[in-house]
Amino acid sequence: MRTSQKAINLIKSSEGLRLNAYPDPATGADPWTIGYDATRGAIKGMKITAEQAERMLQSDIACFEPEFENLVKVPLSRNHRAR
């Protein structure tokens, strides 16, 4: 599967872009989050560029696409995948 640009735009608009790492609102600490809600590798005080955030998002998508394919057991249309 290849995540559509429509789905990527939905992720971006719902998560928002933050270039400075911020703590988990519930704990005030770990896990730290940055970019489009990425937690892998995010640490206190970390700052990134918009280009780095984009690469992190693409990396996360590539990591989770296979898991999505394994979990979904019914046929999905391209529109279903993009929502």
PDB file of N, CA, C and O in Angstrom:
ATOM      1  N   MET A   1       0.840  -1.186   0.000  1.00  0.00           N
ATOM      2  CA  MET A   1       0.000   0.000   0.000  1.00  0.00           C
ATOM      3  C   MET A   1       0.876   1.237   0.000  1.00  0.00           C
ATOM      4  O   MET A   1       1.935   1.250   0.588  1.00  0.00           O
ATOM      5  N   ARG A   2       0.398   2.247  -0.634  1.00  0.00           N
ATOM      6  CA  ARG A   2       1.071   3.531  -0.634  1.00  0.00           C
ATOM      7  C   ARG A   2       0.080   4.543  -0.095  1.00  0.00           C
ATOM      8  O   ARG A   2      -0.998   4.735  -0.654  1.00  0.00           O
ATOM      9  N   THR A   3       0.424   5.194   1.003  1.00  0.00           N
ATOM     10  CA  THR A   3      -0.456   6.192   1.601  1.00  0.00           C
ATOM     11  C   THR A   3      -0.624   7.356   0.629  1.00  0.00           C
ATOM     12  O   THR A   3       0.358   7.899   0.130  1.00  0.00           O
ATOM     13  N   SER A   4      -1.862   7.718   0.362  1.00  0.00           N
ATOM     14  CA  SER A   4      -2.149   8.787  -0.596  1.00  0.00           C
ATOM     15  C   SER A   4      -1.779  10.150  -0.017  1.00  0.00           C
ATOM     16  O   SER A   4      -1.692  10.333   1.208  1.00  0.00           O
ATOM     17  N   GLN A   5      -1.604  11.104  -0.914  1.00  0.00           N
ATOM     18  CA  GLN A   5      -1.327  12.470  -0.474  1.00  0.00           C
ATOM     19  C   GLN A   5      -2.507  13.022   0.322  1.00  0.00           C
ATOM     20  O   GLN A   5      -2.325  13.772   1.280  1.00  0.00           O
ATOM     21  N   LYS A   6      -3.717  12.610  -0.043  1.00  0.00           N
ATOM     22  CA  LYS A   6      -4.909  13.039   0.692  1.00  0.00           C
ATOM     23  C   LYS A   6      -4.825  12.566   2.151  1.00  0.00           C
ATOM     24  O   LYS A   6      -5.120  13.335   3.073  1.00  0.00           O
ATOM     25  N   ALA A   7      -4.410  11.332   2.364  1.00  0.00           N
ATOM     26  CA  ALA A   7      -4.276  10.806   3.728  1.00  0.00           C
ATOM     27  C   ALA A   7      -3.145  11.508   4.477  1.00  0.00           C
ATOM     28  O   ALA A   7      -3.279  11.831   5.661  1.00  0.00           O
ATOM     29  N   ILE A   8      -2.049  11.772   3.792  1.00  0.00           N
ATOM     30  CA  ILE A   8      -0.928  12.479   4.424  1.00  0.00           C
ATOM     31  C   ILE A   8      -1.360  13.882   4.832  1.00  0.00           C
ATOM     32  O   ILE A   8      -1.053  14.338   5.940  1.00  0.00           O
ATOM     33  N   ASN A   9      -2.101  14.553   3.965  1.00  0.00           N
ATOM     34  CA  ASN A   9      -2.597  15.890   4.304  1.00  0.00           C
ATOM     35  C   ASN A   9      -3.538  15.852   5.502  1.00  0.00           C
ATOM     36  O   ASN A   9      -3.524  16.755   6.337  1.00  0.00           O
ATOM     37  N   LEU A  10      -4.353  14.803   5.593  1.00  0.00           N
ATOM     38  CA  LEU A  10      -5.246  14.644   6.737  1.00  0.00           C
ATOM     39  C   LEU A  10      -4.439  14.468   8.022  1.00  0.00           C
ATOM     40  O   LEU A  10      -4.756  15.080   9.050  1.00  0.00           O
ATOM     41  N   ILE A  11      -3.408  13.648   7.967  1.00  0.00           N
ATOM     42  CA  ILE A  11      -2.529  13.462   9.139  1.00  0.00           C
ATOM     43  C   ILE A  11      -1.940  14.802   9.551  1.00  0.00           C
ATOM     44  O   ILE A  11      -1.979  15.182  10.728  1.00  0.00           O
ATOM     45  N   LYS A  12      -1.398  15.516   8.595  1.00  0.00           N
ATOM     46  CA  LYS A  12      -0.760  16.801   8.891  1.00  0.00           C
ATOM     47  C   LYS A  12      -1.746  17.793   9.509  1.00  0.00           C
ATOM     48  O   LYS A  12      -1.419  18.467  10.490  1.00  0.00           O
ATOM     49  N   SER A  13      -2.941  17.873   8.947  1.00  0.00           N
ATOM     50  CA  SER A  13      -3.899  18.853   9.464  1.00  0.00           C
ATOM     51  C   SER A  13      -4.428  18.462  10.840  1.00  0.00           C
ATOM     52  O   SER A  13      -4.689  19.329  11.675  1.00  0.00           O
ATOM     53  N   SER A  14      -4.565  17.174  11.091  1.00  0.00           N
ATOM     54  CA  SER A  14      -5.092  16.773  12.399  1.00  0.00           C
ATOM     55  C   SER A  14      -4.019  16.788  13.489  1.00  0.00           C
ATOM     56  O   SER A  14      -4.320  17.085  14.639  1.00  0.00           O
ATOM     57  N   GLU A  15      -2.780  16.503  13.136  1.00  0.00           N
ATOM     58  CA  GLU A  15      -1.708  16.477  14.133  1.00  0.00           C
ATOM     59  C   GLU A  15      -1.083  17.847  14.346  1.00  0.00           C
ATOM     60  O   GLU A  15      -0.652  18.176  15.441  1.00  0.00           O
ATOM     61  N   GLY A  16      -0.993  18.642  13.286  1.00  0.00           N
ATOM     62  CA  GLY A  16      -0.327  19.930  13.388  1.00  0.00           C
ATOM     63  C   GLY A  16       1.189  19.749  13.397  1.00  0.00           C
ATOM     64  O   GLY A  16       1.693  18.657  13.643  1.00  0.00           O
ATOM     65  N   LEU A  17       1.898  20.815  13.104  1.00  0.00           N
ATOM     66  CA  LEU A  17       3.358  20.787  13.032  1.00  0.00           C
ATOM     67  C   LEU A  17       3.946  21.580  14.182  1.00  0.00           C
ATOM     68  O   LEU A  17       3.622  22.753  14.368  1.00  0.00           O
ATOM     69  N   ARG A  18       4.804  20.917  14.942  1.00  0.00           N
ATOM     70  CA  ARG A  18       5.514  21.593  16.043  1.00  0.00           C
ATOM     71  C   ARG A  18       6.991  21.295  15.893  1.00  0.00           C
ATOM     72  O   ARG A  18       7.401  20.131  15.896  1.00  0.00           O
ATOM     73  N   LEU A  19       7.784  22.337  15.734  1.00  0.00           N
ATOM     74  CA  LEU A  19       9.215  22.185  15.460  1.00  0.00           C
ATOM     75  C   LEU A  19      10.061  22.106  16.724  1.00  0.00           C
ATOM     76  O   LEU A  19      11.252  21.806  16.638  1.00  0.00           O
ATOM     77  N   ASN A  20       9.468  22.352  17.869  1.00  0.00           N
ATOM     78  CA  ASN A  20      10.155  22.210  19.152  1.00  0.00           C
ATOM     79  C   ASN A  20       9.517  21.061  19.920  1.00  0.00           C
ATOM     80  O   ASN A  20       8.284  20.994  20.018  1.00  0.00           O
ATOM     81  N   ALA A  21      10.342  20.191  20.463  1.00  0.00           N
ATOM     82  CA  ALA A  21       9.820  19.045  21.211  1.00  0.00           C
ATOM     83  C   ALA A  21       8.992  19.527  22.396  1.00  0.00           C
ATOM     84  O   ALA A  21       9.309  20.529  23.033  1.00  0.00           O
ATOM     85  N   TYR A  22       7.929  18.771  22.649  1.00  0.00           N
ATOM     86  CA  TYR A  22       7.069  19.103  23.784  1.00  0.00           C
ATOM     87  C   TYR A  22       6.728  17.827  24.538  1.00  0.00           C
ATOM     88  O   TYR A  22       6.685  16.745  23.968  1.00  0.00           O
ATOM     89  N   PRO A  23       6.492  17.951  25.856  1.00  0.00           N
ATOM     90  CA  PRO A  23       6.216  16.761  26.659  1.00  0.00           C
ATOM     91  C   PRO A  23       4.796  16.259  26.484  1.00  0.00           C
ATOM     92  O   PRO A  23       3.906  17.001  26.049  1.00  0.00           O
ATOM     93  N   ASP A  24       4.603  15.029  26.847  1.00  0.00           N
ATOM     94  CA  ASP A  24       3.262  14.450  26.857  1.00  0.00           C
ATOM     95  C   ASP A  24       2.388  15.277  27.799  1.00  0.00           C
ATOM     96  O   ASP A  24       2.771  15.522  28.941  1.00  0.00           O
ATOM     97  N   PRO A  25       1.232  15.732  27.337  1.00  0.00           N
ATOM     98  CA  PRO A  25       0.379  16.556  28.194  1.00  0.00           C
ATOM     99  C   PRO A  25      -0.062  15.855  29.480  1.00  0.00           C
ATOM    100  O   PRO A  25      -0.237  16.499  30.513  1.00  0.00           O
ATOM    101  N   ALA A  26      -0.229  14.552  29.437  1.00  0.00           N
ATOM    102  CA  ALA A  26      -0.701  13.825  30.620  1.00  0.00           C
ATOM    103  C   ALA A  26       0.379  13.679  31.685  1.00  0.00           C
ATOM    104  O   ALA A  26       0.093  13.739  32.871  1.00  0.00           O
ATOM    105  N   THR A  27       1.643  13.499  31.239  1.00  0.00           N
ATOM    106  CA  THR A  27       2.712  13.249  32.207  1.00  0.00           C
ATOM    107  C   THR A  27       3.592  14.467  32.450  1.00  0.00           C
ATOM    108  O   THR A  27       4.288  14.530  33.460  1.00  0.00           O
ATOM    109  N   GLY A  28       3.604  15.392  31.491  1.00  0.00           N
ATOM    110  CA  GLY A  28       4.513  16.531  31.598  1.00  0.00           C
ATOM    111  C   GLY A  28       5.948  16.129  31.295  1.00  0.00           C
ATOM    112  O   GLY A  28       6.864  16.919  31.491  1.00  0.00           O
ATOM    113  N   ALA A  29       6.135  14.932  30.806  1.00  0.00           N
ATOM    114  CA  ALA A  29       7.483  14.423  30.489  1.00  0.00           C
ATOM    115  C   ALA A  29       7.363  13.433  29.325  1.00  0.00           C
ATOM    116  O   ALA A  29       6.761  13.745  28.311  1.00  0.00           O
ATOM    117  N   ASP A  30       7.943  12.250  29.493  1.00  0.00           N
ATOM    118  CA  ASP A  30       7.937  11.231  28.431  1.00  0.00           C
ATOM    119  C   ASP A  30       6.531  10.776  28.095  1.00  0.00           C
ATOM    120  O   ASP A  30       5.699  10.700  28.989  1.00  0.00           O
ATOM    121  N   PRO A  31       6.250  10.476  26.843  1.00  0.00           N
ATOM    122  CA  PRO A  31       7.140  10.605  25.694  1.00  0.00           C
ATOM    123  C   PRO A  31       7.132  12.016  25.122  1.00  0.00           C
ATOM    124  O   PRO A  31       6.085  12.656  25.023  1.00  0.00           O
ATOM    125  N   TRP A  32       8.301  12.497  24.758  1.00  0.00           N
ATOM    126  CA  TRP A  32       8.415  13.782  24.094  1.00  0.00           C
ATOM    127  C   TRP A  32       7.966  13.619  22.648  1.00  0.00           C
ATOM    128  O   TRP A  32       8.122  12.555  22.049  1.00  0.00           O
ATOM    129  N   THR A  33       7.405  14.671  22.101  1.00  0.00           N
ATOM    130  CA  THR A  33       6.826  14.630  20.761  1.00  0.00           C
ATOM    131  C   THR A  33       7.336  15.819  19.963  1.00  0.00           C
ATOM    132  O   THR A  33       7.596  16.885  20.526  1.00  0.00           O
ATOM    133  N   ILE A  34       7.463  15.618  18.639  1.00  0.00           N
ATOM    134  CA  ILE A  34       7.950  16.690  17.767  1.00  0.00           C
ATOM    135  C   ILE A  34       7.411  16.478  16.358  1.00  0.00           C
ATOM    136  O   ILE A  34       6.954  15.375  16.029  1.00  0.00           O
ATOM    137  N   GLY A  35       7.477  17.496  15.534  1.00  0.00           N
ATOM    138  CA  GLY A  35       7.046  17.376  14.142  1.00  0.00           C
ATOM    139  C   GLY A  35       5.544  17.180  14.047  1.00  0.00           C
ATOM    140  O   GLY A  35       4.772  17.893  14.673  1.00  0.00           O
ATOM    141  N   TYR A  36       5.161  16.177  13.252  1.00  0.00           N
ATOM    142  CA  TYR A  36       3.746  15.828  13.108  1.00  0.00           C
ATOM    143  C   TYR A  36       3.401  14.708  14.084  1.00  0.00           C
ATOM    144  O   TYR A  36       3.002  13.623  13.704  1.00  0.00           O
ATOM    145  N   ASP A  37       3.640  14.965  15.355  1.00  0.00           N
ATOM    146  CA  ASP A  37       3.307  14.036  16.443  1.00  0.00           C
ATOM    147  C   ASP A  37       4.199  12.793  16.475  1.00  0.00           C
ATOM    148  O   ASP A  37       3.759  11.709  16.832  1.00  0.00           O
ATOM    149  N   ALA A  38       5.464  12.953  16.121  1.00  0.00           N
ATOM    150  CA  ALA A  38       6.426  11.851  16.173  1.00  0.00           C
ATOM    151  C   ALA A  38       7.017  11.751  17.577  1.00  0.00           C
ATOM    152  O   ALA A  38       7.323  12.766  18.202  1.00  0.00           O
ATOM    153  N   THR A  39       7.155  10.529  18.053  1.00  0.00           N
ATOM    154  CA  THR A  39       7.763  10.328  19.369  1.00  0.00           C
ATOM    155  C   THR A  39       9.111   9.610  19.274  1.00  0.00           C
ATOM    156  O   THR A  39       9.955   9.790  20.148  1.00  0.00           O
ATOM    157  N   ARG A  40       9.310   8.825  18.227  1.00  0.00           N
ATOM    158  CA  ARG A  40      10.585   8.096  18.095  1.00  0.00           C
ATOM    159  C   ARG A  40      11.739   9.078  17.964  1.00  0.00           C
ATOM    160  O   ARG A  40      11.782   9.886  17.050  1.00  0.00           O
ATOM    161  N   GLY A  41      12.655   9.038  18.903  1.00  0.00           N
ATOM    162  CA  GLY A  41      13.835   9.890  18.862  1.00  0.00           C
ATOM    163  C   GLY A  41      13.640  11.285  19.412  1.00  0.00           C
ATOM    164  O   GLY A  41      14.593  12.060  19.495  1.00  0.00           O
ATOM    165  N   ALA A  42      12.430  11.656  19.779  1.00  0.00           N
ATOM    166  CA  ALA A  42      12.186  13.001  20.306  1.00  0.00           C
ATOM    167  C   ALA A  42      12.673  13.092  21.747  1.00  0.00           C
ATOM    168  O   ALA A  42      12.407  12.209  22.560  1.00  0.00           O
ATOM    169  N   ILE A  43      13.414  14.152  22.027  1.00  0.00           N
ATOM    170  CA  ILE A  43      13.938  14.372  23.386  1.00  0.00           C
ATOM    171  C   ILE A  43      13.721  15.832  23.790  1.00  0.00           C
ATOM    172  O   ILE A  43      13.560  16.709  22.940  1.00  0.00           O
ATOM    173  N   LYS A  44      13.748  16.059  25.062  1.00  0.00           N
ATOM    174  CA  LYS A  44      13.579  17.402  25.609  1.00  0.00           C
ATOM    175  C   LYS A  44      14.610  18.341  24.986  1.00  0.00           C
ATOM    176  O   LYS A  44      15.785  17.997  24.855  1.00  0.00           O
ATOM    177  N   GLY A  45      14.155  19.523  24.569  1.00  0.00           N
ATOM    178  CA  GLY A  45      15.045  20.533  24.002  1.00  0.00           C
ATOM    179  C   GLY A  45      15.317  20.366  22.511  1.00  0.00           C
ATOM    180  O   GLY A  45      15.971  21.211  21.906  1.00  0.00           O
ATOM    181  N   MET A  46      14.823  19.308  21.916  1.00  0.00           N
ATOM    182  CA  MET A  46      15.064  19.033  20.495  1.00  0.00           C
ATOM    183  C   MET A  46      14.330  20.046  19.619  1.00  0.00           C
ATOM    184  O   MET A  46      13.205  20.430  19.907  1.00  0.00           O
ATOM    185  N   LYS A  47      14.992  20.491  18.547  1.00  0.00           N
ATOM    186  CA  LYS A  47      14.391  21.379  17.558  1.00  0.00           C
ATOM    187  C   LYS A  47      14.686  20.801  16.182  1.00  0.00           C
ATOM    188  O   LYS A  47      15.767  20.260  15.951  1.00  0.00           O
ATOM    189  N   ILE A  48      13.704  20.908  15.282  1.00  0.00           N
ATOM    190  CA  ILE A  48      13.872  20.405  13.927  1.00  0.00           C
ATOM    191  C   ILE A  48      13.352  21.431  12.928  1.00  0.00           C
ATOM    192  O   ILE A  48      12.686  22.388  13.314  1.00  0.00           O
ATOM    193  N   THR A  49      13.647  21.197  11.655  1.00  0.00           N
ATOM    194  CA  THR A  49      13.110  22.031  10.586  1.00  0.00           C
ATOM    195  C   THR A  49      11.844  21.377  10.038  1.00  0.00           C
ATOM    196  O   THR A  49      11.574  20.202  10.306  1.00  0.00           O
ATOM    197  N   ALA A  50      11.113  22.134   9.234  1.00  0.00           N
ATOM    198  CA  ALA A  50       9.918  21.580   8.589  1.00  0.00           C
ATOM    199  C   ALA A  50      10.296  20.415   7.675  1.00  0.00           C
ATOM    200  O   ALA A  50       9.561  19.432   7.585  1.00  0.00           O
ATOM    201  N   GLU A  51      11.444  20.503   7.027  1.00  0.00           N
ATOM    202  CA  GLU A  51      11.901  19.416   6.155  1.00  0.00           C
ATOM    203  C   GLU A  51      12.196  18.152   6.964  1.00  0.00           C
ATOM    204  O   GLU A  51      11.883  17.041   6.535  1.00  0.00           O
ATOM    205  N   GLN A  52      12.792  18.312   8.122  1.00  0.00           N
ATOM    206  CA  GLN A  52      13.047  17.160   8.987  1.00  0.00           C
ATOM    207  C   GLN A  52      11.731  16.542   9.463  1.00  0.00           C
ATOM    208  O   GLN A  52      11.608  15.326   9.520  1.00  0.00           O
ATOM    209  N   ALA A  53      10.766  17.389   9.792  1.00  0.00           N
ATOM    210  CA  ALA A  53       9.452  16.890  10.224  1.00  0.00           C
ATOM    211  C   ALA A  53       8.812  16.078   9.108  1.00  0.00           C
ATOM    212  O   ALA A  53       8.213  15.023   9.362  1.00  0.00           O
ATOM    213  N   GLU A  54       8.926  16.544   7.884  1.00  0.00           N
ATOM    214  CA  GLU A  54       8.379  15.823   6.733  1.00  0.00           C
ATOM    215  C   GLU A  54       9.046  14.456   6.587  1.00  0.00           C
ATOM    216  O   GLU A  54       8.364  13.445   6.372  1.00  0.00           O
ATOM    217  N   ARG A  55      10.365  14.411   6.714  1.00  0.00           N
ATOM    218  CA  ARG A  55      11.078  13.126   6.616  1.00  0.00           C
ATOM    219  C   ARG A  55      10.681  12.183   7.746  1.00  0.00           C
ATOM    220  O   ARG A  55      10.524  10.982   7.532  1.00  0.00           O
ATOM    221  N   MET A  56      10.495  12.723   8.942  1.00  0.00           N
ATOM    222  CA  MET A  56      10.072  11.889  10.075  1.00  0.00           C
ATOM    223  C   MET A  56       8.681  11.315   9.825  1.00  0.00           C
ATOM    224  O   MET A  56       8.435  10.139  10.098  1.00  0.00           O
ATOM    225  N   LEU A  57       7.785  12.132   9.290  1.00  0.00           N
ATOM    226  CA  LEU A  57       6.435  11.661   8.989  1.00  0.00           C
ATOM    227  C   LEU A  57       6.490  10.558   7.939  1.00  0.00           C
ATOM    228  O   LEU A  57       5.845   9.511   8.092  1.00  0.00           O
ATOM    229  N   GLN A  58       7.252  10.762   6.884  1.00  0.00           N
ATOM    230  CA  GLN A  58       7.373   9.745   5.838  1.00  0.00           C
ATOM    231  C   GLN A  58       7.964   8.449   6.402  1.00  0.00           C
ATOM    232  O   GLN A  58       7.533   7.350   6.042  1.00  0.00           O
ATOM    233  N   SER A  59       8.909   8.564   7.299  1.00  0.00           N
ATOM    234  CA  SER A  59       9.503   7.388   7.937  1.00  0.00           C
ATOM    235  C   SER A  59       8.480   6.649   8.786  1.00  0.00           C
ATOM    236  O   SER A  59       8.398   5.411   8.747  1.00  0.00           O
ATOM    237  N   ASP A  60       7.694   7.389   9.539  1.00  0.00           N
ATOM    238  CA  ASP A  60       6.652   6.767  10.363  1.00  0.00           C
ATOM    239  C   ASP A  60       5.610   6.063   9.492  1.00  0.00           C
ATOM    240  O   ASP A  60       5.177   4.950   9.794  1.00  0.00           O
ATOM    241  N   ILE A  61       5.225   6.716   8.405  1.00  0.00           N
ATOM    242  CA  ILE A  61       4.248   6.107   7.502  1.00  0.00           C
ATOM    243  C   ILE A  61       4.808   4.803   6.931  1.00  0.00           C
ATOM    244  O   ILE A  61       4.122   3.779   6.918  1.00  0.00           O
ATOM    245  N   ALA A  62       6.043   4.833   6.473  1.00  0.00           N
ATOM    246  CA  ALA A  62       6.665   3.629   5.912  1.00  0.00           C
ATOM    247  C   ALA A  62       6.755   2.512   6.949  1.00  0.00           C
ATOM    248  O   ALA A  62       6.593   1.336   6.617  1.00  0.00           O
ATOM    249  N   CYS A  63       6.953   2.878   8.194  1.00  0.00           N
ATOM    250  CA  CYS A  63       7.048   1.892   9.273  1.00  0.00           C
ATOM    251  C   CYS A  63       5.694   1.254   9.568  1.00  0.00           C
ATOM    252  O   CYS A  63       5.612   0.050   9.816  1.00  0.00           O
ATOM    253  N   PHE A  64       4.640   2.059   9.548  1.00  0.00           N
ATOM    254  CA  PHE A  64       3.335   1.565   9.961  1.00  0.00           C
ATOM    255  C   PHE A  64       2.462   1.027   8.833  1.00  0.00           C
ATOM    256  O   PHE A  64       1.498   0.313   9.102  1.00  0.00           O
ATOM    257  N   GLU A  65       2.776   1.343   7.585  1.00  0.00           N
ATOM    258  CA  GLU A  65       1.974   0.825   6.472  1.00  0.00           C
ATOM    259  C   GLU A  65       1.885  -0.704   6.480  1.00  0.00           C
ATOM    260  O   GLU A  65       0.791  -1.253   6.336  1.00  0.00           O
ATOM    261  N   PRO A  66       3.002  -1.429   6.638  1.00  0.00           N
ATOM    262  CA  PRO A  66       2.905  -2.898   6.654  1.00  0.00           C
ATOM    263  C   PRO A  66       2.035  -3.421   7.797  1.00  0.00           C
ATOM    264  O   PRO A  66       1.305  -4.400   7.631  1.00  0.00           O
ATOM    265  N   GLU A  67       2.093  -2.783   8.950  1.00  0.00           N
ATOM    266  CA  GLU A  67       1.274  -3.200  10.084  1.00  0.00           C
ATOM    267  C   GLU A  67      -0.208  -3.005   9.765  1.00  0.00           C
ATOM    268  O   GLU A  67      -1.036  -3.837  10.099  1.00  0.00           O
ATOM    269  N   PHE A  68      -0.527  -1.889   9.136  1.00  0.00           N
ATOM    270  CA  PHE A  68      -1.895  -1.622   8.719  1.00  0.00           C
ATOM    271  C   PHE A  68      -2.385  -2.723   7.790  1.00  0.00           C
ATOM    272  O   PHE A  68      -3.477  -3.256   7.954  1.00  0.00           O
ATOM    273  N   GLU A  69      -1.559  -3.078   6.816  1.00  0.00           N
ATOM    274  CA  GLU A  69      -1.918  -4.136   5.869  1.00  0.00           C
ATOM    275  C   GLU A  69      -2.170  -5.460   6.577  1.00  0.00           C
ATOM    276  O   GLU A  69      -3.073  -6.209   6.214  1.00  0.00           O
ATOM    277  N   ASN A  70      -1.386  -5.765   7.590  1.00  0.00           N
ATOM    278  CA  ASN A  70      -1.550  -7.023   8.333  1.00  0.00           C
ATOM    279  C   ASN A  70      -2.808  -7.032   9.198  1.00  0.00           C
ATOM    280  O   ASN A  70      -3.400  -8.092   9.420  1.00  0.00           O
ATOM    281  N   LEU A  71      -3.206  -5.885   9.694  1.00  0.00           N
ATOM    282  CA  LEU A  71      -4.339  -5.824  10.612  1.00  0.00           C
ATOM    283  C   LEU A  71      -5.693  -5.758   9.914  1.00  0.00           C
ATOM    284  O   LEU A  71      -6.677  -6.282  10.425  1.00  0.00           O
ATOM    285  N   VAL A  72      -5.749  -5.094   8.777  1.00  0.00           N
ATOM    286  CA  VAL A  72      -7.019  -4.943   8.073  1.00  0.00           C
ATOM    287  C   VAL A  72      -7.277  -6.193   7.243  1.00  0.00           C
ATOM    288  O   VAL A  72      -6.486  -6.549   6.380  1.00  0.00           O
ATOM    289  N   LYS A  73      -8.398  -6.843   7.505  1.00  0.00           N
ATOM    290  CA  LYS A  73      -8.711  -8.133   6.871  1.00  0.00           C
ATOM    291  C   LYS A  73      -9.833  -8.041   5.844  1.00  0.00           C
ATOM    292  O   LYS A  73     -10.280  -9.049   5.341  1.00  0.00           O
ATOM    293  N   VAL A  74     -10.312  -6.847   5.550  1.00  0.00           N
ATOM    294  CA  VAL A  74     -11.375  -6.667   4.566  1.00  0.00           C
ATOM    295  C   VAL A  74     -10.840  -5.796   3.431  1.00  0.00           C
ATOM    296  O   VAL A  74      -9.939  -4.982   3.637  1.00  0.00           O
ATOM    297  N   PRO A  75     -11.400  -5.951   2.241  1.00  0.00           N
ATOM    298  CA  PRO A  75     -10.955  -5.102   1.133  1.00  0.00           C
ATOM    299  C   PRO A  75     -11.298  -3.634   1.396  1.00  0.00           C
ATOM    300  O   PRO A  75     -12.385  -3.320   1.866  1.00  0.00           O
ATOM    301  N   LEU A  76     -10.362  -2.755   1.102  1.00  0.00           N
ATOM    302  CA  LEU A  76     -10.587  -1.326   1.248  1.00  0.00           C
ATOM    303  C   LEU A  76     -10.392  -0.644  -0.093  1.00  0.00           C
ATOM    304  O   LEU A  76      -9.462  -0.960  -0.838  1.00  0.00           O
ATOM    305  N   SER A  77     -11.261   0.307  -0.383  1.00  0.00           N
ATOM    306  CA  SER A  77     -11.090   1.099  -1.602  1.00  0.00           C
ATOM    307  C   SER A  77      -9.992   2.140  -1.359  1.00  0.00           C
ATOM    308  O   SER A  77      -9.583   2.382  -0.211  1.00  0.00           O
ATOM    309  N   ARG A  78      -9.553   2.758  -2.414  1.00  0.00           N
ATOM    310  CA  ARG A  78      -8.546   3.815  -2.287  1.00  0.00           C
ATOM    311  C   ARG A  78      -9.077   4.952  -1.401  1.00  0.00           C
ATOM    312  O   ARG A  78      -8.345   5.519  -0.600  1.00  0.00           O
ATOM    313  N   ASN A  79     -10.372   5.261  -1.527  1.00  0.00           N
ATOM    314  CA  ASN A  79     -10.962   6.313  -0.689  1.00  0.00           C
ATOM    315  C   ASN A  79     -10.971   5.924   0.781  1.00  0.00           C
ATOM    316  O   ASN A  79     -10.734   6.760   1.648  1.00  0.00           O
ATOM    317  N   HIS A  80     -11.257   4.680   1.096  1.00  0.00           N
ATOM    318  CA  HIS A  80     -11.223   4.245   2.494  1.00  0.00           C
ATOM    319  C   HIS A  80      -9.833   4.405   3.073  1.00  0.00           C
ATOM    320  O   HIS A  80      -9.669   4.815   4.218  1.00  0.00           O
ATOM    321  N   ARG A  81      -8.833   4.081   2.309  1.00  0.00           N
ATOM    322  CA  ARG A  81      -7.458   4.189   2.783  1.00  0.00           C
ATOM    323  C   ARG A  81      -7.053   5.636   3.002  1.00  0.00           C
ATOM    324  O   ARG A  81      -6.208   5.931   3.832  1.00  0.00           O
ATOM    325  N   ALA A  82      -7.655   6.556   2.264  1.00  0.00           N
ATOM    326  CA  ALA A  82      -7.273   7.956   2.323  1.00  0.00           C
ATOM    327  C   ALA A  82      -7.981   8.722   3.429  1.00  0.00           C
ATOM    328  O   ALA A  82      -7.676   9.862   3.677  1.00  0.00           O
ATOM    329  N   ARG A  83      -8.910   8.118   4.106  1.00  0.00           N
ATOM    330  CA  ARG A  83      -9.665   8.851   5.131  1.00  0.00           C
ATOM    331  C   ARG A  83      -9.010   8.811   6.464  1.00  0.00           C
ATOM    332  O   ARG A  83      -8.343   8.005   6.872  1.00  0.00           O
TER     333      ARG A  83
END
